[in-house]
Coordinates of C-alpha atoms and ligand atoms in Angstrom, one line a residue:
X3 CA 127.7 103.4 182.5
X4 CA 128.5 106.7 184.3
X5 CA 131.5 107.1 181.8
X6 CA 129.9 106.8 178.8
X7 CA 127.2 109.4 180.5
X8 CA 129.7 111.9 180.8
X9 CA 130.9 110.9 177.4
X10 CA 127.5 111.5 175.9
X11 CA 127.6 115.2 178.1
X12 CA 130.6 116.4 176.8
X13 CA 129.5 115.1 173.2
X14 CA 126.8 116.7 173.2
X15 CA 128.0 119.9 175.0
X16 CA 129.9 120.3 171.9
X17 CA 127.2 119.1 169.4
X18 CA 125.5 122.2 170.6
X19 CA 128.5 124.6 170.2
X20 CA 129.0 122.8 166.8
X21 CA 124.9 122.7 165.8
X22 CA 125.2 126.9 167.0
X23 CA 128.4 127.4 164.5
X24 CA 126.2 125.8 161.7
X25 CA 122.9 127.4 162.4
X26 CA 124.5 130.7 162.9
X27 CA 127.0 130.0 159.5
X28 CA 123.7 128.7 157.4
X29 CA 120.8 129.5 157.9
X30 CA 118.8 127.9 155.4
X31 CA 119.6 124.8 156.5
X32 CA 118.0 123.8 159.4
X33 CA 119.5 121.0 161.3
X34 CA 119.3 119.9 164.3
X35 CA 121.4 118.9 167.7
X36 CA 119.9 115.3 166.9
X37 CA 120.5 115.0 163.9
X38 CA 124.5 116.1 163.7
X39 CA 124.5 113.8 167.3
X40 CA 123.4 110.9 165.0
X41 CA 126.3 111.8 162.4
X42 CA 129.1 112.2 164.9
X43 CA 127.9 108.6 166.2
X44 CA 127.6 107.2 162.0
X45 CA 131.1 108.1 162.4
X46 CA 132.8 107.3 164.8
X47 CA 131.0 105.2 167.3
X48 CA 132.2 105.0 170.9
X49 CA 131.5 101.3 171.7
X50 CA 130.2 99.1 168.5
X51 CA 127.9 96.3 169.8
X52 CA 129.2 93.0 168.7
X53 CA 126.7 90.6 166.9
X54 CA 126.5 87.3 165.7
X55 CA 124.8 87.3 162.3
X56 CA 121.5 85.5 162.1
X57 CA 121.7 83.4 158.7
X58 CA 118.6 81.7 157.0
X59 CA 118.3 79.5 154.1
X60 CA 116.1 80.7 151.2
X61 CA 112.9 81.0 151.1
X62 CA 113.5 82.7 154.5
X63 CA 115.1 85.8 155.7
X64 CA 116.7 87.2 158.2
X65 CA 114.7 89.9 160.3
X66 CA 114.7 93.8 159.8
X67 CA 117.5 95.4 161.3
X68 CA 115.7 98.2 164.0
X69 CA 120.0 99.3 165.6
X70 CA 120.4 102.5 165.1
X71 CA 123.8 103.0 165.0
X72 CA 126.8 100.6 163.2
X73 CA 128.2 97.7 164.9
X74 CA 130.6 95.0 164.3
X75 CA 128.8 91.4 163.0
X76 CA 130.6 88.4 162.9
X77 CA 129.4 86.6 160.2
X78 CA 130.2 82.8 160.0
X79 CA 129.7 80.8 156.9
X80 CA 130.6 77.2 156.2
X81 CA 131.0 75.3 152.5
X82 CA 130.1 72.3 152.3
X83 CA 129.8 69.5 149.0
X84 CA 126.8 67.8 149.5
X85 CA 124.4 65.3 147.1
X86 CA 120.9 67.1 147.1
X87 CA 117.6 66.8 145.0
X88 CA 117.7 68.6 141.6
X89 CA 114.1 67.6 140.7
X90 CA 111.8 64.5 141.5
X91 CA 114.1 61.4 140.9
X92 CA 117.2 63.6 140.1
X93 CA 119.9 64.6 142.4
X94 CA 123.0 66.7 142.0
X95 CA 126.6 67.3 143.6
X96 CA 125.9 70.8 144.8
X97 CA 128.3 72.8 146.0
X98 CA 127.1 75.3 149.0
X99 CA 127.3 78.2 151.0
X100 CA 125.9 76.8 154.4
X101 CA 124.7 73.5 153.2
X102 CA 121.9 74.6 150.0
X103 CA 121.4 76.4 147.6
X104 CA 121.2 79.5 147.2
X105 CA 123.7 79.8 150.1
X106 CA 122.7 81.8 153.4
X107 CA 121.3 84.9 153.2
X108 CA 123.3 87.2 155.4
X109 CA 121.8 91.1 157.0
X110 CA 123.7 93.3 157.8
X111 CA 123.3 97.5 158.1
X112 CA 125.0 100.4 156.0
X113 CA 128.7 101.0 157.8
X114 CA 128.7 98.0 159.8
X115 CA 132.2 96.2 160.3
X116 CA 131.9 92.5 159.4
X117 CA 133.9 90.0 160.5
X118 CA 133.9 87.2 157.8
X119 CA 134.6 83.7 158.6
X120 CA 134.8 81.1 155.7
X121 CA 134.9 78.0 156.9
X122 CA 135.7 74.7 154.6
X123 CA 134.1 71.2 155.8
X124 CA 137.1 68.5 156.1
X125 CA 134.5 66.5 153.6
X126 CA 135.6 68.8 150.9
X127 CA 137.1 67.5 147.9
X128 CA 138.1 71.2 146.6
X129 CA 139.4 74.4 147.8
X130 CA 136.9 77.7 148.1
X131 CA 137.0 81.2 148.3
X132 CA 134.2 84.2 148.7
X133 CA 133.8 86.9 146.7
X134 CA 130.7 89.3 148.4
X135 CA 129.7 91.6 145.8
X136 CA 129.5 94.4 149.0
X137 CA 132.8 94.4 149.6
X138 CA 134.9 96.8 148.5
X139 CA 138.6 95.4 148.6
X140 CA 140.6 93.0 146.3
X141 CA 138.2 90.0 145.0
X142 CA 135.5 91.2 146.9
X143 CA 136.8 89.2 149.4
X144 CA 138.2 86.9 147.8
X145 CA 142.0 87.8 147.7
X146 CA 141.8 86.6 151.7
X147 CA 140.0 83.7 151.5
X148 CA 141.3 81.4 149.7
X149 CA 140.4 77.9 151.9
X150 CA 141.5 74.5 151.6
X151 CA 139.3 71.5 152.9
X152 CA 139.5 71.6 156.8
X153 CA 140.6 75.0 157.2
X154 CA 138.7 78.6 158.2
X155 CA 140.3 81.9 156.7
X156 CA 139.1 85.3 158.4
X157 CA 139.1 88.9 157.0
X158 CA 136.8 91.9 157.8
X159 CA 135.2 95.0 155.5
X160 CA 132.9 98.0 155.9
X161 CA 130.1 97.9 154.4
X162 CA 130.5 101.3 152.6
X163 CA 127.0 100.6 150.4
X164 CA 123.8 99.8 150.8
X165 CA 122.3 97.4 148.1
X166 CA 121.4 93.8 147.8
X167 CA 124.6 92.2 146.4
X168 CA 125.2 88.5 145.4
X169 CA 128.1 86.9 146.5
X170 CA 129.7 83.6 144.8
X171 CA 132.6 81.4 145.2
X172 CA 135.4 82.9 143.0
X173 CA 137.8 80.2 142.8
X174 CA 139.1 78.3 139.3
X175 CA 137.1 77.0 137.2
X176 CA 134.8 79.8 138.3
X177 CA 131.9 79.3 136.4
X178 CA 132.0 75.4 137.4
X179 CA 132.0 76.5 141.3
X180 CA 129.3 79.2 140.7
X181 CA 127.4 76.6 138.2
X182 CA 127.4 73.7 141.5
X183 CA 125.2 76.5 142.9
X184 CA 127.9 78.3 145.2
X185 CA 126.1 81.9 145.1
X186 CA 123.4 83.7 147.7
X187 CA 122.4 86.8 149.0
X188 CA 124.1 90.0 151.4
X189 CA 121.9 92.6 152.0
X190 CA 123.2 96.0 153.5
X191 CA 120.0 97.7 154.6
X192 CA 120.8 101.3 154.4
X193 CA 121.3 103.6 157.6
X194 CA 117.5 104.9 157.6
X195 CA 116.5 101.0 157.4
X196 CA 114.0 99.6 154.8
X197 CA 110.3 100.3 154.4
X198 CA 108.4 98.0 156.9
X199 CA 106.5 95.0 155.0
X200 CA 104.7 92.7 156.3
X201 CA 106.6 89.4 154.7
X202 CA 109.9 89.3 153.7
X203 CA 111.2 86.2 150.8
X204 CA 114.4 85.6 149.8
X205 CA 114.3 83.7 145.8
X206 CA 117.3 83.1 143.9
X207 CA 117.7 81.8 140.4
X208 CA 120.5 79.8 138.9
X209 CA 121.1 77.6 135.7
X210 CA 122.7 74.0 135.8
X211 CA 124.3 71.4 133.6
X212 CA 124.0 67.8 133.5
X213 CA 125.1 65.4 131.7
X214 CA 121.4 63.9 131.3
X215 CA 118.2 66.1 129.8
X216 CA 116.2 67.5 132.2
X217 CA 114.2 65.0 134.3
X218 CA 116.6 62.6 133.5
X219 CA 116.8 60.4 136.1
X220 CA 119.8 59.5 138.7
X221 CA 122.9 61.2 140.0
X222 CA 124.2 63.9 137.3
X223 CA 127.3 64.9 137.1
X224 CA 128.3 68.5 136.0
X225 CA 128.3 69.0 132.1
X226 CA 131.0 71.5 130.7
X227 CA 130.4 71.8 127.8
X228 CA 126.6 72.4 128.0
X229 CA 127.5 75.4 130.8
X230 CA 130.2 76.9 127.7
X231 CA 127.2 76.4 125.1
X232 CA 125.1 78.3 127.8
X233 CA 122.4 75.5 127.2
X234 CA 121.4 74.6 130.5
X235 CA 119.4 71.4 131.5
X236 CA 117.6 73.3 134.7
X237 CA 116.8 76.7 135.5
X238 CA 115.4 77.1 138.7
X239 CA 114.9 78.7 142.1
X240 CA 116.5 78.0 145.1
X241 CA 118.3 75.6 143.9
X242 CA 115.6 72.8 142.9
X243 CA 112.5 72.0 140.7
X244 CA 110.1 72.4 142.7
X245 CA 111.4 74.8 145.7
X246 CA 108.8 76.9 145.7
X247 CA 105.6 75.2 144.9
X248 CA 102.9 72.9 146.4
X249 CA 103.8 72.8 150.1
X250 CA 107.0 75.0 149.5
X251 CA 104.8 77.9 147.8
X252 CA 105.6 81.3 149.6
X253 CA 102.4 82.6 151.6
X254 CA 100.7 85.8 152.5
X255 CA 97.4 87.0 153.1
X256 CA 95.1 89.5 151.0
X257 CA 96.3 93.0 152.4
X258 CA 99.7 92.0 153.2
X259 CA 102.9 93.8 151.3
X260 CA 105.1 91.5 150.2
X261 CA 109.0 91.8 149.5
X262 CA 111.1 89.9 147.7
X263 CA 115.1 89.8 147.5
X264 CA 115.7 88.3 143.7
X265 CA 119.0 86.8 142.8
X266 CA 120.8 85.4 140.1
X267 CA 123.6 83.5 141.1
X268 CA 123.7 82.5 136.9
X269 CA 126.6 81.8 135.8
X270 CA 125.1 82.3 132.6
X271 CA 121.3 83.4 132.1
X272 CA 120.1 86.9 133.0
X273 CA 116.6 86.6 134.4
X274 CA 113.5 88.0 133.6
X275 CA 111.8 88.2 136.4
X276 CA 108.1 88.1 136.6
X277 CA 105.2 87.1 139.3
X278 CA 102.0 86.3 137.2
X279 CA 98.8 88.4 138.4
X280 CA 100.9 90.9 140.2
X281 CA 102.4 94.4 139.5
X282 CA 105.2 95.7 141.1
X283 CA 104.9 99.1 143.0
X284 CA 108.7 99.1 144.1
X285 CA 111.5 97.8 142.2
X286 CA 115.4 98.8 143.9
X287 CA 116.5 97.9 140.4
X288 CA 119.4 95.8 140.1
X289 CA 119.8 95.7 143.8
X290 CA 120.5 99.4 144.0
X291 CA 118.9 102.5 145.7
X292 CA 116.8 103.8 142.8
X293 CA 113.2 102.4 142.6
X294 CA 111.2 102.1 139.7
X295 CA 107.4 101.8 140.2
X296 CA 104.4 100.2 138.5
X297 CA 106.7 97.2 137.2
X298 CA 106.0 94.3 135.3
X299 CA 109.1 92.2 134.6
X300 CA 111.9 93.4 135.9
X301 CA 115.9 92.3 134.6
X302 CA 118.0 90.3 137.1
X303 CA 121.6 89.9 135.5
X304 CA 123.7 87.1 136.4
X305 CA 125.5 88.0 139.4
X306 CA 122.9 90.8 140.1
X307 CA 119.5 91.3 142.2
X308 CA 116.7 93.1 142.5
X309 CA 114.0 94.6 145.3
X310 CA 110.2 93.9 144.5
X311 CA 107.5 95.2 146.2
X312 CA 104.0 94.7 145.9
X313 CA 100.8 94.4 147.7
X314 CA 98.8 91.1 147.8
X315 CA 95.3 92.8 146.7
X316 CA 93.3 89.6 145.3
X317 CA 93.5 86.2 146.6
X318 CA 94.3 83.5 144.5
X319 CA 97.9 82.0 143.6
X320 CA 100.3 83.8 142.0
X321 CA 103.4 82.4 139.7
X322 CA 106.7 83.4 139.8
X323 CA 108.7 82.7 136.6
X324 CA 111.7 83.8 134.4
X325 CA 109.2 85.5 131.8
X326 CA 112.0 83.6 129.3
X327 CA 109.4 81.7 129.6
X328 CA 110.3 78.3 128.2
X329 CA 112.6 77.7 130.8
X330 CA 110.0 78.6 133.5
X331 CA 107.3 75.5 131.6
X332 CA 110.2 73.3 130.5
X333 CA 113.6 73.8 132.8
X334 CA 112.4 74.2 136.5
X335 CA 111.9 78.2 136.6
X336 CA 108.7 78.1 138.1
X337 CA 107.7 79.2 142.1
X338 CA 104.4 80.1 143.8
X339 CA 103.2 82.5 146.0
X340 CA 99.6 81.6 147.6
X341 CA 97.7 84.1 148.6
X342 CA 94.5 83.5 150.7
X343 CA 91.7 86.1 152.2
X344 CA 88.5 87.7 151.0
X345 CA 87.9 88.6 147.3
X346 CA 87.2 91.8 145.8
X347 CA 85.0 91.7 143.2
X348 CA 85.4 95.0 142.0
X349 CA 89.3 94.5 141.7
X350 CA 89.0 91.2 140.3
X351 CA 85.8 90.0 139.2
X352 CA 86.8 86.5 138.2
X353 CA 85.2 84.8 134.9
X354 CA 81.3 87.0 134.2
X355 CA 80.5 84.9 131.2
X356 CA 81.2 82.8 128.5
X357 CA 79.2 83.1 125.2
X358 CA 79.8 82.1 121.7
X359 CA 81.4 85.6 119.4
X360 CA 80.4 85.4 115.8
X361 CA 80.9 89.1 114.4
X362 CA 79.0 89.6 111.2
X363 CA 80.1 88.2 108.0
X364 CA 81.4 85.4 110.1
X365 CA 81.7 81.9 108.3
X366 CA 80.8 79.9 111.1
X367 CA 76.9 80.6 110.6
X368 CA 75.2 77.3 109.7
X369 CA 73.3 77.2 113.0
X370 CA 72.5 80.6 114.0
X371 CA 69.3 79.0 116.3
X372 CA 71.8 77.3 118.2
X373 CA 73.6 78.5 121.3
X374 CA 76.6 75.4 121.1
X375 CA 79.3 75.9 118.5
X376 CA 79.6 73.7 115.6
X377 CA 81.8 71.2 116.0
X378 CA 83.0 68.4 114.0
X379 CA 80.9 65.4 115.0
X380 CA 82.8 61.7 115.0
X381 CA 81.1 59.0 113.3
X382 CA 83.5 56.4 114.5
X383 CA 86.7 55.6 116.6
X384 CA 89.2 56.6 113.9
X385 CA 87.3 59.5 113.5
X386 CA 87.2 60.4 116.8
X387 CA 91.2 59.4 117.2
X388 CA 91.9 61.9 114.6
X389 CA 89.9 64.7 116.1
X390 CA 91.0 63.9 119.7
X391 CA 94.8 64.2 118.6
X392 CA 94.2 67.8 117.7
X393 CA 92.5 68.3 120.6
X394 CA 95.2 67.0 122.6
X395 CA 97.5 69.8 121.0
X396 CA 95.3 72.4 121.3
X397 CA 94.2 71.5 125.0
X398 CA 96.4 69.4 126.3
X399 CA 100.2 69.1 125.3
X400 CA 101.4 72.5 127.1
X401 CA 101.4 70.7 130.4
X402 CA 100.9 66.8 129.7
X403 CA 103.5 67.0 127.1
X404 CA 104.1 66.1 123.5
X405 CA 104.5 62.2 124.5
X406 CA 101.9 62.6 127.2
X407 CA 104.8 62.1 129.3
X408 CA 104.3 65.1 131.2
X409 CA 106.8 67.3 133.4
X410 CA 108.0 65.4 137.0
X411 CA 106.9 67.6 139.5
X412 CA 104.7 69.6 138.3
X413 CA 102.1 67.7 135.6
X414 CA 101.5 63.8 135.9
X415 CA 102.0 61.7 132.6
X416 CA 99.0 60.5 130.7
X417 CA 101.4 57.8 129.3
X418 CA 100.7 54.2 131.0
X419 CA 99.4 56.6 133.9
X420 CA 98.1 53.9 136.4
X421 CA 96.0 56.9 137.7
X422 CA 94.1 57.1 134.1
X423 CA 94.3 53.4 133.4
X424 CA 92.8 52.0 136.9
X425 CA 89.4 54.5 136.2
X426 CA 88.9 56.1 133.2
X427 CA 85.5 57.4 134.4
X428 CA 87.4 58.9 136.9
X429 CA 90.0 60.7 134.5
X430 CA 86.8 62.2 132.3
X431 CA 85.8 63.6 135.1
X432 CA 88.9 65.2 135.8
X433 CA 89.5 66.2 132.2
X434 CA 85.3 67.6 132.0
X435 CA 85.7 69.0 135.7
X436 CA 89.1 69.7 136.8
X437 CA 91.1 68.6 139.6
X438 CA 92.7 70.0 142.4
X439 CA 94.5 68.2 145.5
X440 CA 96.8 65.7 146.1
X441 CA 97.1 62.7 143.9
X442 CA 99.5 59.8 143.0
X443 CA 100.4 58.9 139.3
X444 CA 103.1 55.8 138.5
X445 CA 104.4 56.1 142.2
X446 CA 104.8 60.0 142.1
X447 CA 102.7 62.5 144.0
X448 CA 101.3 65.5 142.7
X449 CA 99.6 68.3 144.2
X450 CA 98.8 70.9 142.2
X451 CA 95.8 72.2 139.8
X452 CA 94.5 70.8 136.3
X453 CA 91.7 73.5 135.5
X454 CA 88.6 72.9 134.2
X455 CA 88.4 72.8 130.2
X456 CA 85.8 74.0 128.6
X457 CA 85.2 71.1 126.4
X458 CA 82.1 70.0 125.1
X459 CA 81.4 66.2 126.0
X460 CA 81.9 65.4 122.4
X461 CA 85.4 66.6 122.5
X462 CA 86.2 65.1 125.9
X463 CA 85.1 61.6 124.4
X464 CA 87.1 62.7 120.7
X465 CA 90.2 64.0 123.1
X466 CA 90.0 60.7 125.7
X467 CA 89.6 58.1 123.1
X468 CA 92.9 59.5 121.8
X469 CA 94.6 59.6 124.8
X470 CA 93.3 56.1 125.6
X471 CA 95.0 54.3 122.5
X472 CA 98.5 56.3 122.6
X473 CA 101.6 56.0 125.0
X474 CA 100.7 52.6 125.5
X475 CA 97.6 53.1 127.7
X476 CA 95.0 50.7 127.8
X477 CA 92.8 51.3 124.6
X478 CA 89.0 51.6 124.1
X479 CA 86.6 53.6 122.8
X480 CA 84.8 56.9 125.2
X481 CA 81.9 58.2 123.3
X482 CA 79.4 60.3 124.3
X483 CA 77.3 57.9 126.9
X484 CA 80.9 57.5 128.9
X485 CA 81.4 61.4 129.1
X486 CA 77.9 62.0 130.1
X487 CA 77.5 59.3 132.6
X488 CA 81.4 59.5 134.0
X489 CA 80.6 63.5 134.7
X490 CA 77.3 62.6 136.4
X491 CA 78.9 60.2 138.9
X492 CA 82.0 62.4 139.2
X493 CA 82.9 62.9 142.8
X494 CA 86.7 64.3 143.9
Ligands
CU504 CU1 134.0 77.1 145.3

C-alpha cells in the first residue's frame, strides 16, 4: 500500500513536469495531468490485476468490463465431442468450445494480457487447436495449441485490437472441425469501454451437413460432400433449430436498447443478417470500430461479426433471420426477440382497416352494391376440393408445407395431424380465428402463433374440405353450416 503511494507520488510528480513540457511545447493541445497519468498507466502498468475470465454460453454474455486500466485474464476453455439436439427429433456429433455451440463467449479489454488455456476432454476422439481471430501471432493462436485428447496446451497474447473477433478450431480437415460447430465469440471492448445498453445477446450463425435432409430424423453423421457443394441441410443459430424461439426467444422491454454480438462461425455461408420490425441505429460493421447507422441488413462473412444496436420502440415480437431468406423458412435460420410493454400508437398503429380496393376500370365490378368480394362459389365437394387446393397455396403452404407436412419446430403438420383429425370444429376455428399458445400435434409440442386469415367462411369450408381429404386425413365434407357454427362455438 504505502509503496505503491509513493510510487503514484513520484509518478505523478513527474507527470506534472512531463504535462508542463507539453503544455509549454504545444499549446493547442490541451491535455491534461490525468489524462497523460492514464497513458503512462495504458502502458506500462505497475501491478496488473489477475482475473479469471467469466465465460457464458450463447444467448448470454458476459458483463461490461467497468477496469480502467489492463490486466492479465486467464482464460480457460475446454473441447469437448458431445451428441446434442440439431432440431426436434434430430441430433448431431457436435464438436464444441466449452460444451455447445457457438462455443463460450469470452470478454476481455483492449491491451489486456490473456493467458489461454485449451484444454481437450480425455473423451476426445480427435486432436484440437484454437485459432482467436484477436490474436495477433502465428495461427492466431493456433501455432501453440495444438492438443491431443487428455492434454491442456497454454500460451498468452495482447490484445492489441479492439473488435468482436470469431475464433474457430483450425486443425485438419478444417472446414470439417469448424462445420461440427467448433467456432464462438472474443470480444475486446476497447480502452474507453462500450456504450451502456441495457441487454446485451450473444447470436451466432453456422451451416451444417448431414447425411439426411433437414428434419430428417435420428443421429446424422457429417456429410462431406454436401459441406464441398456448400449445400447445407441446416442453417441456424446457436447451434440448433429452434435456439432462439418459443421459451428460448431473447427478451426486452419497450424502451430498452438492445445489443447484439453476431457471428458466423460458417464454414461456408455469409449471412445476411436481419431482425424483422427493427432498424438498426448502430452497426460496428464486420466486428470493427466504424459504425454505420440507420441499418437494415447488415453482412456477417463467414468467420466475421458484427455489432447491432437498436432500441426496442414498439412491443410486439421481433424475427431474427438470415434475410437469405429460404434458409431462415426452410433450414433453421430463424430466432426471436419478444418484446413486451406499452404500445405507441402513433409509432405503430397496428392494422386501421381493411376494405375492398377496386380502382376504376377495374374488372371485378359485377356487384358494386356489395361490400364482400366476389368469390367463386362451390356447388359441390369436388368443387370445393378444387378451390380449396388453391387456397391452400395461396394461404397455407408457406408454413404448413407443400405435403401439409409442415416444418418440426416451428409449424405443426396438417398431414394425419391427430390435432385436426380428433376436432375438426376445433381446427376451423383455428384456421377462421387464429391460434396462439401451446399445443400438441402427432406427439410434438408447439408453441408459437398461426395468425388469423382473413378468409371468408366460404373459403375456410373450400380450403378445409381440401385439407380434410389430402395427406391421409380423415375425409368429409365442411361447408358453410360447419364454418359458421365451428366459429360460433370456438373457444381457445
Ligand atoms: Cu477441432
Amino acid at each position: 500500500m504505502k509503496r505503491s503511494s509513493t510510487h503514484k507520488l513520484v509518478q505523478l510528480l513527474a507527470v506534472g513536469i512531463y504535462g508542463l513540457g507539453i503544455l509549454a511545447s504545444c499549446s493547442s493541445k490541451a491535455t491534461t495531468n490525468a489524462e497523460i497519468l492514464k497513458s503512462i498507466e495504458e502502458a506500462n502498468p505497475k501491478e496488473m490485476a489477475v482475473i479469471e475470465a467469466e465465460l457464458t454460453d450463447a444467448p448470454l454474455v458476459p458483463a461490461p468490463i467497468t477496469r480502467k486500466t489492463p490486466a492479465k485474464v486467464v482464460v480457460r476453455l475446454e473441447v469437448t465431442e458431445v451428441v446434442k439436439k440439431m432440431a426436434d427429433g434430430v441430433d448431431y456429433t457436435f464438436w464444441t468450445f466449452g460444451g455447445s455451440v457457438p462455443g463460450k463467449f469470452i470478454r476481455i479489454r483492449e491491451n489486456d494480457e490473456v493467458e489461454f488455456h485449451l484444454m481437450n476432454h480425455p473423451d476426445s476422439k480427435n486432436p484440437h487447436n484454437i485459432d482467436l481471430h484477436a490474436v495477433t501471432g502465428p495461427g492466431g493462436g493456433a501455432a501453440s495449441t495444438f492438443t491431443a485428447p487428455g492434454h491442456e496446451t497454454v500460451f498468452n497474447f495482447k490484445a492489441l485490437n479492439p473488435g468482436l473477433y470469431v475464433y474457430h478450431c483450425a486443425t485438419a480437415p478444417v472446414g470439417m472441425h469448424i462445420a461440427n460447430g467448433m467456432y464462438g465469440l472474443i470480444l475486446v471492448e476497447p480502452k474507453e469501454g462500450l456504450p451502456k445498453v441495457d441487454k446485451e445477446y450473444y447470436v451466432m450463425q453456422g451451416d451444417f451437413y448431414t447425411k439426411g435432409a433437414f428434419g430428417a430424423p435420428g443421429l446424422q453423421p457429417f456429410d462431406m460432400e454436401k459441406a464441398l457443394d456448400e449445400n447445407p441441410s441446416y442453417v441456424v443459430f446457436n447451434g440448433s433449430v429452434g435456439s432462439l424461439t418459443g421459451d428460448n426467444a431473447l427478451t426486452a422491454k419497450v424502451g430498452e436498447t438492445i445489443r447484439l454480438f453476431v457471428g458466423n462461425g460458417g464454414p461456408n455461408l455469409v449471412s445476411s443478417f436481419h431482425v424483422i420490425g427493427e432498424i438498426f441505429d448502430n452497426v460496428y460493421t464486420e466486428g470493427g470500430t466504424k459504425i454505420h447507422n440507420n441499418v437494415q441488413t447488415t453482412l456477417v462473412p463467414a468467420g466475421g461479426s458484427a455489432i447491432t444496436e437498436f432500441k426496442a420502440d414498439v412491443p410486439g415480437n421481433y424475427v431474427l433471420v438470415d434475410h437469405s431468406i429460404f434458409r431462415a423458412f426452410n433450414k433453421g435460420a430463424l430466432g426471436m426477440l419478444k418484446v413486451e410493454g406499452g404500445e405507441d400508437k402513433k409509432l405503430y398503429s397496428g392494422l386501421i382497416e381493411d376494405r375492398i380496393y377496386q380502382p376504376e376500370g377495374s374488372t371485378v365490378q359485377e356487384m358494386p352494391q356489395s361490400a364482400t368480394p366476389k368469390a367463386a362459389i362451390a356447388s359441390n365437394k369436388d368443387m370445393r376440393l378444387e378451390l380449396g387446393k388453391t387456397l391452400y397455396a395461396q394461404n397455407c403452404q408457406a408454413c404448413h408445407q407443400a405435403e401439409g407436412q409442415g416444418i418440426k419446430g416451428a409449424f405443426p403438420p396438417l398431414a394425419k395431424s391427430d390435432f385436426l383429425n380428433a376436432d375438426v370444429n376445433r381446427a376451423i376455428g383455428v384456421v377462421a380465428h387464429g391460434l396462439e399458445g401451446q399445443i400438441k400435434v402427432n406427439g410434438e409440442l408447439y408453441n408459437s402463433t398461426m395468425p388469423k386469415l382473413k378468409l371468408t367462411d366460404e373459403e375456410i369450408a373450400n380450403v378445409m374440405t381440401f385439407v380434410m381429404n389430402n395427406w391421409g386425413n380423415k375425409g368429409g365434407e365442411v361447408n358453410l353450416e360447419h364454418v359458421k357454427k365451428a366459429k360460433a362455438s370456438y373457444k381457445h
